[in-house]
Tab-separated table of C-alpha atoms and ligand atoms in Angstrom:
chain	number	residue	atom	x	y	z
A	1	UNK	CA	100.146	-67.193	-81.401
A	2	UNK	CA	99.137	-69.948	-78.949
A	3	UNK	CA	97.155	-67.460	-76.895
A	4	UNK	CA	94.948	-66.661	-79.916
A	5	UNK	CA	94.750	-70.034	-81.666
A	6	UNK	CA	94.662	-72.630	-78.882
A	7	UNK	CA	91.458	-71.326	-77.171
A	8	UNK	CA	89.614	-71.175	-80.511
A	9	UNK	CA	90.611	-74.775	-81.241
A	10	UNK	CA	89.698	-75.807	-77.728
A	11	UNK	CA	86.292	-74.195	-78.241
A	12	UNK	CA	85.703	-76.315	-81.369
A	13	UNK	CA	86.454	-79.480	-79.370
A	14	UNK	CA	84.196	-78.386	-76.482
A	15	UNK	CA	81.373	-77.435	-78.803
A	16	UNK	CA	81.359	-80.847	-80.477
A	17	UNK	CA	81.817	-83.023	-77.392
A	18	UNK	CA	79.959	-80.894	-74.836
A	19	UNK	CA	82.912	-81.610	-72.535
A	20	UNK	CA	86.157	-79.991	-71.512
A	21	UNK	CA	89.127	-80.432	-73.824
A	22	UNK	CA	92.908	-80.041	-73.573
A	23	UNK	CA	94.835	-78.669	-76.549
A	24	UNK	CA	98.620	-79.059	-76.817
A	25	UNK	CA	100.936	-77.719	-79.527
A	26	UNK	CA	102.704	-80.186	-81.849
A	27	UNK	CA	105.394	-80.121	-84.543
A	28	UNK	CA	104.629	-78.369	-87.821
A	29	UNK	CA	105.854	-81.297	-89.946
A	30	UNK	CA	103.689	-83.516	-92.093
A	31	UNK	CA	99.995	-83.153	-91.281
A	32	UNK	CA	97.979	-86.388	-90.892
A	33	UNK	CA	95.215	-86.673	-93.542
A	34	UNK	CA	92.455	-86.813	-90.898
A	35	UNK	CA	93.492	-83.479	-89.390
A	36	UNK	CA	91.221	-80.469	-89.596
A	37	UNK	CA	93.052	-77.912	-91.723
A	38	UNK	CA	92.208	-74.254	-91.210
A	39	UNK	CA	93.559	-71.628	-93.604
A	40	UNK	CA	93.671	-68.274	-91.829
A	41	UNK	CA	95.326	-66.248	-94.618
A	42	UNK	CA	92.182	-64.126	-95.087
A	43	UNK	CA	92.221	-62.893	-91.449
A	44	UNK	CA	95.962	-62.961	-90.712
A	45	UNK	CA	97.151	-59.593	-91.964
A	46	UNK	CA	99.213	-57.064	-90.076
A	47	UNK	CA	96.672	-57.400	-87.280
A	48	UNK	CA	95.229	-60.785	-86.368
A	49	UNK	CA	91.431	-60.594	-86.692
A	50	UNK	CA	90.362	-62.785	-83.762
A	51	UNK	CA	86.619	-62.971	-84.301
A	52	UNK	CA	87.170	-63.376	-88.068
A	53	UNK	CA	89.467	-66.302	-87.245
A	54	UNK	CA	86.759	-67.855	-85.036
A	55	UNK	CA	84.387	-67.795	-88.010
A	56	UNK	CA	86.957	-69.420	-90.302
A	57	UNK	CA	87.502	-72.149	-87.688
A	58	UNK	CA	83.774	-72.854	-87.516
A	59	UNK	CA	83.364	-72.929	-91.309
A	60	UNK	CA	86.433	-75.135	-91.737
A	61	UNK	CA	85.093	-77.485	-89.069
A	62	UNK	CA	81.721	-77.843	-90.851
A	63	UNK	CA	83.462	-78.613	-94.153
A	64	UNK	CA	85.823	-81.084	-92.429
A	65	UNK	CA	82.967	-82.911	-90.700
A	66	UNK	CA	81.194	-83.260	-94.038
A	67	UNK	CA	84.370	-84.715	-95.588
A	68	UNK	CA	84.757	-87.165	-92.703
A	69	UNK	CA	81.179	-88.514	-92.957
A	70	UNK	CA	81.015	-92.061	-94.327
A	71	UNK	CA	80.210	-91.998	-98.053
A	72	UNK	CA	76.622	-92.843	-99.051
A	73	UNK	CA	75.072	-92.414	-95.592
A	74	UNK	CA	72.084	-90.096	-95.645
A	75	UNK	CA	72.148	-87.742	-92.654
A	76	UNK	CA	68.454	-88.422	-92.007
A	77	UNK	CA	68.925	-92.217	-92.099
A	78	UNK	CA	71.237	-92.446	-89.097
A	79	UNK	CA	71.152	-90.464	-85.833
A	80	UNK	CA	73.725	-87.748	-86.185
A	81	UNK	CA	76.989	-88.415	-84.392
A	82	UNK	CA	79.253	-85.411	-84.236
A	83	UNK	CA	82.918	-85.810	-85.042
A	84	UNK	CA	85.668	-83.999	-83.219
A	85	UNK	CA	89.087	-83.570	-84.814
A	86	UNK	CA	92.008	-84.656	-82.643
A	87	UNK	CA	94.551	-82.775	-84.725
A	88	UNK	CA	94.210	-79.262	-86.147
A	89	UNK	CA	96.659	-77.672	-88.588
A	90	UNK	CA	96.615	-73.899	-88.906
A	91	UNK	CA	97.757	-72.690	-92.331
A	92	UNK	CA	98.456	-69.436	-94.081
A	93	UNK	CA	98.009	-70.440	-97.709
A	94	UNK	CA	100.351	-73.392	-98.233
A	95	UNK	CA	102.469	-72.720	-95.173
A	96	UNK	CA	101.658	-74.687	-92.006
A	97	UNK	CA	101.952	-72.218	-89.130
A	98	UNK	CA	100.957	-74.417	-86.203
A	99	UNK	CA	99.681	-77.879	-85.346
A	100	UNK	CA	97.652	-78.727	-82.225
A	101	UNK	CA	96.515	-82.010	-80.702
A	102	UNK	CA	93.230	-82.350	-78.773
A	103	UNK	CA	91.931	-84.831	-76.239
A	104	UNK	CA	90.040	-84.937	-72.996
A	105	UNK	CA	92.992	-84.550	-70.646
A	106	UNK	CA	96.642	-83.611	-70.709
A	107	UNK	CA	98.000	-87.174	-70.708
A	108	UNK	CA	95.773	-88.251	-73.593
A	109	UNK	CA	96.526	-85.119	-75.634
A	110	UNK	CA	100.266	-85.692	-75.141
A	111	UNK	CA	99.896	-89.352	-76.182
A	112	UNK	CA	98.176	-88.255	-79.377
A	113	UNK	CA	100.947	-85.797	-80.115
A	114	UNK	CA	103.621	-88.463	-79.622
A	115	UNK	CA	101.803	-91.177	-81.585
A	116	UNK	CA	100.528	-88.717	-84.253
A	117	UNK	CA	97.171	-90.500	-83.994
A	118	UNK	CA	94.666	-88.113	-85.614
A	119	UNK	CA	91.672	-90.482	-85.576
A	120	UNK	CA	88.591	-88.276	-85.032
A	121	UNK	CA	86.470	-88.864	-81.912
A	122	UNK	CA	82.716	-89.393	-82.173
A	123	UNK	CA	79.954	-88.087	-79.945
A	124	UNK	CA	76.252	-88.849	-79.786
A	125	UNK	CA	74.102	-85.675	-79.857
A	126	UNK	CA	73.123	-83.695	-76.772
A	127	UNK	CA	72.979	-85.038	-73.211
A	128	UNK	CA	69.543	-84.934	-71.518
A	129	UNK	CA	69.212	-82.827	-68.342
A	130	UNK	CA	69.564	-85.084	-65.311
A	131	UNK	CA	67.680	-84.193	-62.121
A	132	UNK	CA	69.533	-86.736	-60.004
A	133	UNK	CA	72.797	-85.874	-58.234
A	134	UNK	CA	74.686	-88.365	-60.430
A	135	UNK	CA	76.530	-85.744	-62.440
A	136	UNK	CA	77.471	-83.630	-59.400
A	137	UNK	CA	80.763	-85.421	-58.841
A	138	UNK	CA	81.649	-84.832	-62.480
A	139	UNK	CA	81.144	-81.103	-62.407
A	140	UNK	CA	84.857	-80.282	-62.687
A	141	UNK	CA	86.119	-83.538	-64.224
A	142	UNK	CA	88.648	-82.901	-67.008
A	143	UNK	CA	88.099	-79.158	-66.732
A	144	UNK	CA	91.079	-76.822	-66.749
A	145	UNK	CA	91.397	-74.680	-63.653
A	146	UNK	CA	93.720	-71.940	-62.477
A	147	UNK	CA	94.156	-71.086	-58.796
A	148	UNK	CA	96.082	-67.949	-57.841
A	149	UNK	CA	97.693	-68.154	-54.426
A	150	UNK	CA	97.493	-71.909	-54.930
A	151	UNK	CA	100.712	-72.834	-53.110
A	152	UNK	CA	99.301	-72.449	-49.621
A	153	UNK	CA	96.215	-72.092	-47.435
A	154	UNK	CA	92.779	-72.080	-49.054
A	155	UNK	CA	94.382	-71.966	-52.525
A	156	UNK	CA	96.274	-75.215	-51.875
A	157	UNK	CA	93.124	-76.894	-50.529
A	158	UNK	CA	91.227	-75.812	-53.641
A	159	UNK	CA	94.002	-77.012	-55.984
A	160	UNK	CA	93.984	-80.406	-54.206
A	161	UNK	CA	90.199	-80.583	-54.262
A	162	UNK	CA	89.884	-79.783	-57.956
A	163	UNK	CA	92.678	-82.165	-58.961
A	164	UNK	CA	91.127	-84.896	-56.797
A	165	UNK	CA	87.873	-84.432	-58.720
A	166	UNK	CA	89.590	-84.900	-62.068
A	167	UNK	CA	90.465	-81.333	-63.112
A	168	UNK	CA	93.825	-80.166	-64.450
A	169	UNK	CA	94.989	-77.347	-62.193
A	170	UNK	CA	97.485	-74.533	-62.715
A	171	UNK	CA	98.897	-73.580	-59.323
A	172	UNK	CA	99.866	-69.934	-59.783
A	173	UNK	CA	101.737	-68.297	-56.935
A	174	UNK	CA	104.521	-65.871	-56.112
A	175	UNK	CA	106.014	-68.737	-54.139
A	176	UNK	CA	107.449	-70.768	-57.007
A	177	UNK	CA	109.000	-73.435	-54.823
A	178	UNK	CA	105.794	-73.994	-52.843
A	179	UNK	CA	103.703	-74.188	-56.020
A	180	UNK	CA	106.100	-76.723	-57.573
A	181	UNK	CA	106.207	-78.822	-54.406
A	182	UNK	CA	102.423	-79.005	-54.255
A	183	UNK	CA	102.103	-79.747	-57.996
A	184	UNK	CA	104.614	-82.625	-57.675
A	185	UNK	CA	102.739	-83.995	-54.673
A	186	UNK	CA	99.351	-83.809	-56.436
A	187	UNK	CA	100.718	-85.478	-59.581
A	188	UNK	CA	102.179	-88.304	-57.509
A	189	UNK	CA	98.910	-88.797	-55.623
A	190	UNK	CA	96.683	-88.545	-58.692
A	191	UNK	CA	99.067	-90.628	-60.870
A	192	UNK	CA	98.453	-88.329	-63.838
A	193	UNK	CA	99.388	-84.855	-65.093
A	194	UNK	CA	96.861	-83.167	-62.789
A	195	UNK	CA	98.738	-80.053	-61.635
A	196	UNK	CA	101.111	-77.558	-63.246
A	197	UNK	CA	103.031	-75.009	-61.181
A	198	UNK	CA	103.329	-71.480	-62.580
A	199	UNK	CA	105.015	-68.434	-61.083
A	200	UNK	CA	102.787	-65.371	-61.028
A	201	UNK	CA	102.347	-62.079	-59.247
A	202	UNK	CA	98.689	-61.090	-59.374
A	203	UNK	CA	99.594	-57.462	-58.732
A	204	UNK	CA	101.739	-57.290	-61.891
A	205	UNK	CA	99.914	-57.079	-65.204
A	206	UNK	CA	102.808	-58.394	-67.325
A	207	UNK	CA	103.021	-61.422	-65.047
A	208	UNK	CA	99.283	-62.151	-65.396
A	209	UNK	CA	99.530	-61.835	-69.184
A	210	UNK	CA	102.430	-64.267	-69.228
A	211	UNK	CA	100.492	-66.664	-66.989
A	212	UNK	CA	97.601	-66.734	-69.477
A	213	UNK	CA	100.047	-67.317	-72.330
A	214	UNK	CA	101.421	-70.305	-70.395
A	215	UNK	CA	97.897	-71.665	-69.858
A	216	UNK	CA	97.063	-71.344	-73.569
A	217	UNK	CA	100.348	-73.000	-74.559
A	218	UNK	CA	100.076	-75.879	-72.086
A	219	UNK	CA	96.372	-76.768	-72.251
A	220	UNK	CA	94.655	-74.524	-74.810
A	221	UNK	CA	92.415	-72.607	-72.421
A	222	UNK	CA	90.589	-72.365	-69.155
A	223	UNK	CA	87.235	-73.299	-67.580
A	224	UNK	CA	87.588	-72.349	-63.924
A	225	UNK	CA	89.542	-69.424	-62.646
A	226	UNK	CA	89.909	-69.055	-58.872
A	227	UNK	CA	91.380	-65.972	-57.262
A	228	UNK	CA	92.722	-66.982	-53.858
A	229	UNK	CA	95.942	-64.924	-53.672
A	230	UNK	CA	95.494	-62.474	-50.847
A	231	UNK	CA	97.294	-60.916	-47.897
A	232	UNK	CA	96.354	-59.355	-44.568
A	233	UNK	CA	98.129	-56.368	-43.015
A	234	UNK	CA	95.914	-55.509	-40.101
A	235	UNK	CA	96.419	-52.094	-38.496
A	236	UNK	CA	94.475	-49.203	-37.072
A	237	UNK	CA	93.341	-46.666	-39.669
A	238	UNK	CA	95.031	-44.057	-37.455
A	239	UNK	CA	98.432	-45.694	-37.788
A	240	UNK	CA	98.612	-47.760	-40.956
A	241	UNK	CA	101.191	-46.471	-43.394
A	242	UNK	CA	100.112	-45.858	-46.964
A	243	UNK	CA	102.562	-48.383	-48.426
A	244	UNK	CA	100.981	-51.231	-46.422
A	245	UNK	CA	97.454	-50.094	-47.319
A	246	UNK	CA	98.426	-49.918	-51.010
A	247	UNK	CA	100.080	-53.338	-50.961
A	248	UNK	CA	96.969	-55.012	-49.542
A	249	UNK	CA	94.829	-53.224	-52.138
A	250	UNK	CA	97.200	-54.077	-55.000
A	251	UNK	CA	96.998	-57.809	-54.281
A	252	UNK	CA	93.476	-58.311	-52.919
A	253	UNK	CA	91.585	-55.841	-55.122
A	254	UNK	CA	93.632	-54.754	-58.179
A	255	UNK	CA	95.095	-58.256	-58.446
A	256	UNK	CA	91.600	-59.683	-58.811
A	257	UNK	CA	90.879	-57.202	-61.633
A	258	UNK	CA	94.115	-58.144	-63.445
A	259	UNK	CA	93.374	-61.843	-63.178
A	260	UNK	CA	89.875	-61.381	-64.544
A	261	UNK	CA	91.021	-59.081	-67.351
A	262	UNK	CA	93.472	-61.601	-68.787
A	263	UNK	CA	91.723	-64.873	-67.940
A	264	UNK	CA	88.395	-63.620	-69.301
A	265	UNK	CA	90.068	-62.763	-72.613
A	266	UNK	CA	91.170	-66.371	-72.889
A	267	UNK	CA	87.704	-67.630	-71.941
A	268	UNK	CA	86.088	-65.290	-74.479
A	269	UNK	CA	88.183	-66.799	-77.284
A	270	UNK	CA	86.863	-70.258	-76.401
A	271	UNK	CA	83.354	-68.837	-76.284
A	272	UNK	CA	83.689	-67.680	-79.878
A	273	UNK	CA	83.928	-71.299	-81.015
A	274	UNK	CA	81.978	-72.921	-78.103
A	275	UNK	CA	79.099	-70.507	-77.433
A	276	UNK	CA	77.130	-72.935	-75.209
A	277	UNK	CA	80.020	-73.686	-72.833
A	278	UNK	CA	79.863	-71.962	-69.445
A	279	UNK	CA	83.035	-70.993	-67.626
A	280	UNK	CA	83.531	-69.741	-64.071
A	281	UNK	CA	85.511	-67.038	-62.348
A	282	UNK	CA	85.367	-67.346	-58.570
A	283	UNK	CA	86.930	-64.991	-56.082
A	284	UNK	CA	87.815	-66.264	-52.633
A	285	UNK	CA	86.530	-63.224	-50.834
A	286	UNK	CA	85.918	-63.246	-47.051
A	287	UNK	CA	83.329	-62.669	-44.367
A	288	UNK	CA	85.181	-59.336	-44.173
A	289	UNK	CA	83.725	-58.557	-47.598
A	290	UNK	CA	80.253	-58.689	-46.023
A	291	UNK	CA	80.828	-56.822	-42.761
A	292	UNK	CA	83.567	-54.497	-41.521
A	293	UNK	CA	86.700	-55.744	-39.785
A	294	UNK	CA	87.977	-53.806	-36.797
A	295	UNK	CA	91.501	-52.383	-37.300
A	296	UNK	CA	91.714	-54.217	-40.603
A	297	UNK	CA	90.246	-51.658	-43.002
A	298	UNK	CA	92.579	-52.181	-45.965
A	299	UNK	CA	91.614	-55.850	-46.027
A	300	UNK	CA	87.859	-55.348	-45.533
A	301	UNK	CA	87.825	-52.423	-47.991
A	302	UNK	CA	89.489	-54.507	-50.715
A	303	UNK	CA	87.119	-57.413	-50.069
A	304	UNK	CA	83.981	-55.196	-50.094
A	305	UNK	CA	85.270	-53.527	-53.272
A	306	UNK	CA	85.876	-56.920	-54.857
A	307	UNK	CA	82.196	-57.757	-54.434
A	308	UNK	CA	81.470	-54.652	-56.524
A	309	UNK	CA	83.911	-56.014	-59.094
A	310	UNK	CA	82.252	-59.447	-58.985
A	311	UNK	CA	78.820	-57.954	-59.658
A	312	UNK	CA	80.101	-55.672	-62.430
A	313	UNK	CA	82.207	-58.373	-64.117
A	314	UNK	CA	79.202	-60.709	-63.884
A	315	UNK	CA	76.992	-58.238	-65.741
A	316	UNK	CA	79.569	-57.707	-68.468
A	317	UNK	CA	80.958	-61.200	-68.965
A	318	UNK	CA	77.727	-63.206	-69.078
A	319	UNK	CA	77.632	-62.163	-72.746
A	320	UNK	CA	80.469	-64.670	-73.159
A	321	UNK	CA	78.865	-67.251	-70.842
A	322	UNK	CA	81.428	-66.494	-68.135
A	323	UNK	CA	79.854	-66.601	-64.658
A	324	UNK	CA	81.515	-64.545	-61.922
A	325	UNK	CA	80.848	-65.243	-58.244
A	326	UNK	CA	82.538	-64.981	-54.872
A	327	UNK	CA	82.872	-67.331	-51.915
A	328	UNK	CA	83.024	-65.537	-48.553
A	329	UNK	CA	84.657	-67.925	-46.077
A	330	UNK	CA	84.903	-67.494	-42.350
A	331	UNK	CA	88.285	-67.850	-40.669
A	332	UNK	CA	90.411	-70.815	-41.747
A	333	UNK	CA	91.853	-71.470	-38.282
A	334	UNK	CA	93.738	-74.607	-39.334
A	335	UNK	CA	95.450	-72.857	-42.272
A	336	UNK	CA	98.926	-71.286	-42.068
A	337	UNK	CA	97.594	-67.715	-41.900
A	338	UNK	CA	96.203	-68.445	-38.430
A	339	UNK	CA	98.116	-71.529	-37.254
A	340	UNK	CA	101.709	-71.005	-38.467
A	341	UNK	CA	103.648	-71.412	-35.195
A	342	UNK	CA	105.795	-68.300	-35.817
A	343	UNK	CA	103.980	-65.919	-38.150
A	344	UNK	CA	100.398	-67.154	-37.615
A	345	UNK	CA	97.723	-64.799	-36.259
A	346	UNK	CA	97.132	-66.966	-33.168
A	347	UNK	CA	100.788	-66.543	-32.098
A	348	UNK	CA	100.761	-62.858	-33.005
A	349	UNK	CA	97.559	-62.207	-31.049
A	350	UNK	CA	98.953	-64.112	-28.068
A	351	UNK	CA	102.145	-62.015	-28.128
A	352	UNK	CA	100.325	-58.694	-28.516
A	353	UNK	CA	97.722	-59.560	-25.862
A	354	UNK	CA	94.837	-59.004	-28.257
A	355	UNK	CA	92.705	-61.590	-26.461
A	356	UNK	CA	92.440	-60.602	-22.780
A	357	UNK	CA	93.403	-63.396	-20.373
A	358	UNK	CA	94.694	-65.750	-23.108
A	359	UNK	CA	97.786	-67.663	-21.962
A	360	UNK	CA	98.269	-70.099	-24.828
A	361	UNK	CA	97.679	-70.262	-28.560
A	362	UNK	CA	94.859	-72.703	-27.727
A	363	UNK	CA	93.157	-69.992	-25.600
A	364	UNK	CA	93.297	-67.538	-28.502
A	365	UNK	CA	91.887	-70.159	-30.870
A	366	UNK	CA	89.051	-71.027	-28.470
A	367	UNK	CA	88.179	-67.315	-28.197
A	368	UNK	CA	87.771	-67.025	-31.966
A	369	UNK	CA	85.957	-70.346	-32.343
A	370	UNK	CA	83.398	-69.204	-29.767
A	371	UNK	CA	82.416	-66.363	-32.113
A	372	UNK	CA	81.162	-68.873	-34.684
A	373	UNK	CA	77.625	-70.220	-34.109
A	374	UNK	CA	78.791	-73.585	-35.438
A	375	UNK	CA	81.756	-73.525	-33.072
A	376	UNK	CA	84.601	-74.105	-35.502
A	377	UNK	CA	86.586	-72.446	-38.251
A	378	UNK	CA	86.017	-72.765	-41.982
A	379	UNK	CA	87.843	-75.590	-43.786
A	380	UNK	CA	89.008	-76.337	-47.323
A	381	UNK	CA	86.137	-78.813	-47.665
A	382	UNK	CA	83.561	-76.131	-46.734
A	383	UNK	CA	84.963	-73.881	-49.459
A	384	UNK	CA	85.173	-76.711	-52.023
A	385	UNK	CA	81.503	-77.588	-51.520
A	386	UNK	CA	80.616	-73.991	-52.332
A	387	UNK	CA	82.856	-73.986	-55.394
A	388	UNK	CA	81.192	-77.155	-56.722
A	389	UNK	CA	77.782	-75.587	-56.117
A	390	UNK	CA	78.720	-72.384	-57.967
A	391	UNK	CA	80.118	-74.289	-60.946
A	392	UNK	CA	77.202	-76.703	-61.145
A	393	UNK	CA	74.621	-73.930	-60.786
A	394	UNK	CA	74.358	-72.776	-64.386
A	395	UNK	CA	71.628	-70.243	-63.553
A	396	UNK	CA	73.393	-67.816	-61.223
A	397	UNK	CA	76.044	-65.151	-61.488
A	398	UNK	CA	77.214	-62.074	-59.568
A	399	UNK	CA	76.656	-63.632	-56.133
A	400	UNK	CA	78.719	-63.684	-52.964
A	401	UNK	CA	78.085	-66.922	-51.065
A	402	UNK	CA	78.922	-66.890	-47.335
A	403	UNK	CA	80.547	-69.975	-45.781
A	404	UNK	CA	80.910	-68.815	-42.208
A	405	UNK	CA	79.222	-71.390	-39.954
A	406	UNK	CA	76.487	-68.823	-39.342
A	407	UNK	CA	78.861	-66.041	-38.252
A	408	UNK	CA	77.741	-63.679	-41.002
A	409	UNK	CA	74.184	-63.832	-42.263
A	410	UNK	CA	72.774	-62.116	-45.315
A	411	UNK	CA	70.588	-59.078	-44.719
B	501	NAD	N1	92.724	-67.620	-43.826
B	501	NAD	C1	91.529	-67.144	-43.520
B	501	NAD	O1	91.091	-67.203	-42.385
B	501	NAD	C2	90.685	-66.517	-44.597
B	501	NAD	C3	89.355	-66.236	-44.319
B	501	NAD	C4	88.556	-65.695	-45.316
B	501	NAD	C5	89.096	-65.431	-46.538
B	501	NAD	N2	90.400	-65.704	-46.797
B	501	NAD	C6	90.903	-65.380	-48.121
B	501	NAD	O2	91.374	-66.556	-48.716
B	501	NAD	C7	92.443	-66.269	-49.597
B	501	NAD	C8	93.621	-67.148	-49.218
B	501	NAD	O3	93.971	-66.888	-47.880
B	501	NAD	P1	94.898	-67.905	-47.077
B	501	NAD	O4	94.563	-67.834	-45.662
B	501	NAD	O5	94.883	-69.195	-47.739
B	501	NAD	O6	96.312	-67.168	-47.244
B	501	NAD	P2	97.794	-67.753	-47.191
B	501	NAD	O7	98.633	-66.623	-46.717
B	501	NAD	O8	97.848	-69.037	-46.440
B	501	NAD	O9	98.107	-68.064	-48.731
B	501	NAD	C9	98.094	-67.059	-49.682
B	501	NAD	C10	98.890	-67.501	-50.900
B	501	NAD	O10	98.868	-66.400	-51.825
B	501	NAD	C11	100.170	-66.207	-52.334
B	501	NAD	N3	100.335	-64.793	-52.749
B	501	NAD	C12	100.441	-63.699	-51.969
B	501	NAD	N4	100.606	-62.602	-52.734
B	501	NAD	C13	100.585	-63.012	-54.025
B	501	NAD	C14	100.711	-62.351	-55.271
B	501	NAD	N5	100.916	-61.028	-55.351
B	501	NAD	N6	100.635	-63.079	-56.404
B	501	NAD	C15	100.468	-64.434	-56.344
B	501	NAD	N7	100.361	-65.122	-55.196
B	501	NAD	C16	100.422	-64.418	-54.036
B	501	NAD	C17	101.103	-66.568	-51.178
B	501	NAD	O11	102.407	-66.878	-51.653
B	501	NAD	C18	100.375	-67.778	-50.579
B	501	NAD	O12	100.769	-68.976	-51.188
B	501	NAD	C19	92.755	-64.792	-49.447
B	501	NAD	O13	92.181	-64.078	-50.507
B	501	NAD	C20	92.092	-64.451	-48.130
B	501	NAD	O14	91.699	-63.115	-48.084
B	501	NAD	C21	91.213	-66.241	-45.844
């Protein structure tokens, strides 16, 4: 039930604090008296009525907050400070079905669970809009993010960038070992529970469903969902075999749909109890999603198609305050896709003579760099800046933002 309950509880915490929250499951033993108790027996029949449950959560929260108010204080006499429960018990009549602990990050939520400290947290009303850049650095702080293809390349840069800015990041990748290695490294560097490795195949629906269940169980929900898993199998349209074309499409295009389908369901549950909270889905697309790519049609086709998905998802999901955008980077020459000494594209292009006159990997690299008006490849930092912009920009959705050093310009 974590996948249904945890996001609703997380939404309550977000709605009260106006900030991200982490929700972790606890033991269903004795419930501390300060806990918010929610009886779902009216909506928990043979089928679990999700939106009915959201309503019960909201009503139970209002009643709980009233009970927690200091006796004899007139609401009008003191500025209203909202209270957020740090422990929520879900009941069916007298039976306690689940207990969850809430705090602003994973470490704090775990500490609460271990100490059974259910003291409510207090928040002053709403935060005023701030026209300075002060809050920019905080745009992902304490948020929960998921990065597919996060073990390597752009995905790894993004996972590092988000964790370094205070987010908790799920590194989801087919490469389990690589994801775990990176998560361990990030946690050591950040000195906190900043990254969690998760095995996932974006082309497999059951795997994406299981990934979302893991996210709900470990942190309660999701604020930022980044699709970076992708592959390239470049070939002439006259020669490419169907299996290769289908594999590229299954990962780059269908995989993006599967991620959005399951992650957006999780985000929608939070929305039901935190209707003001905006969440983000961002696809790492490509400059090849904006203009064709010679002898690389499966890749460019999937990337162009994904921009159609981005626009369509954006139209549909804004109802739940989920923004959907794409970043279209230029070539990441320093990443493993290009620079891996054995399998990298520079070595491959040198071996196949794709760049006339090139004698070294450096010659091939220089040839490609010369195509970029700014004279260099795209980096993780270039992509991160765009991601921060997209998340901070609350008034935009359905866009594809190029980051190509001027190589591809909008028409
Ligand atoms: N490298 C570039 O020059 C470049 C340029 C523009 C856009 N992009 C896009 O950026 C994204 C990342 O590219 P990259 O260069 O970092 O690639 P990469 O090959 O370095 O890393 C891709 C990661 O995705 C993982 N992956 C592959 N298939 C998967 C699947 N089915 N499920 C889960 N994980 C899977 C791999 O294990 C790997 O860790 C891709 O979508 C790519 O199209 C790359």
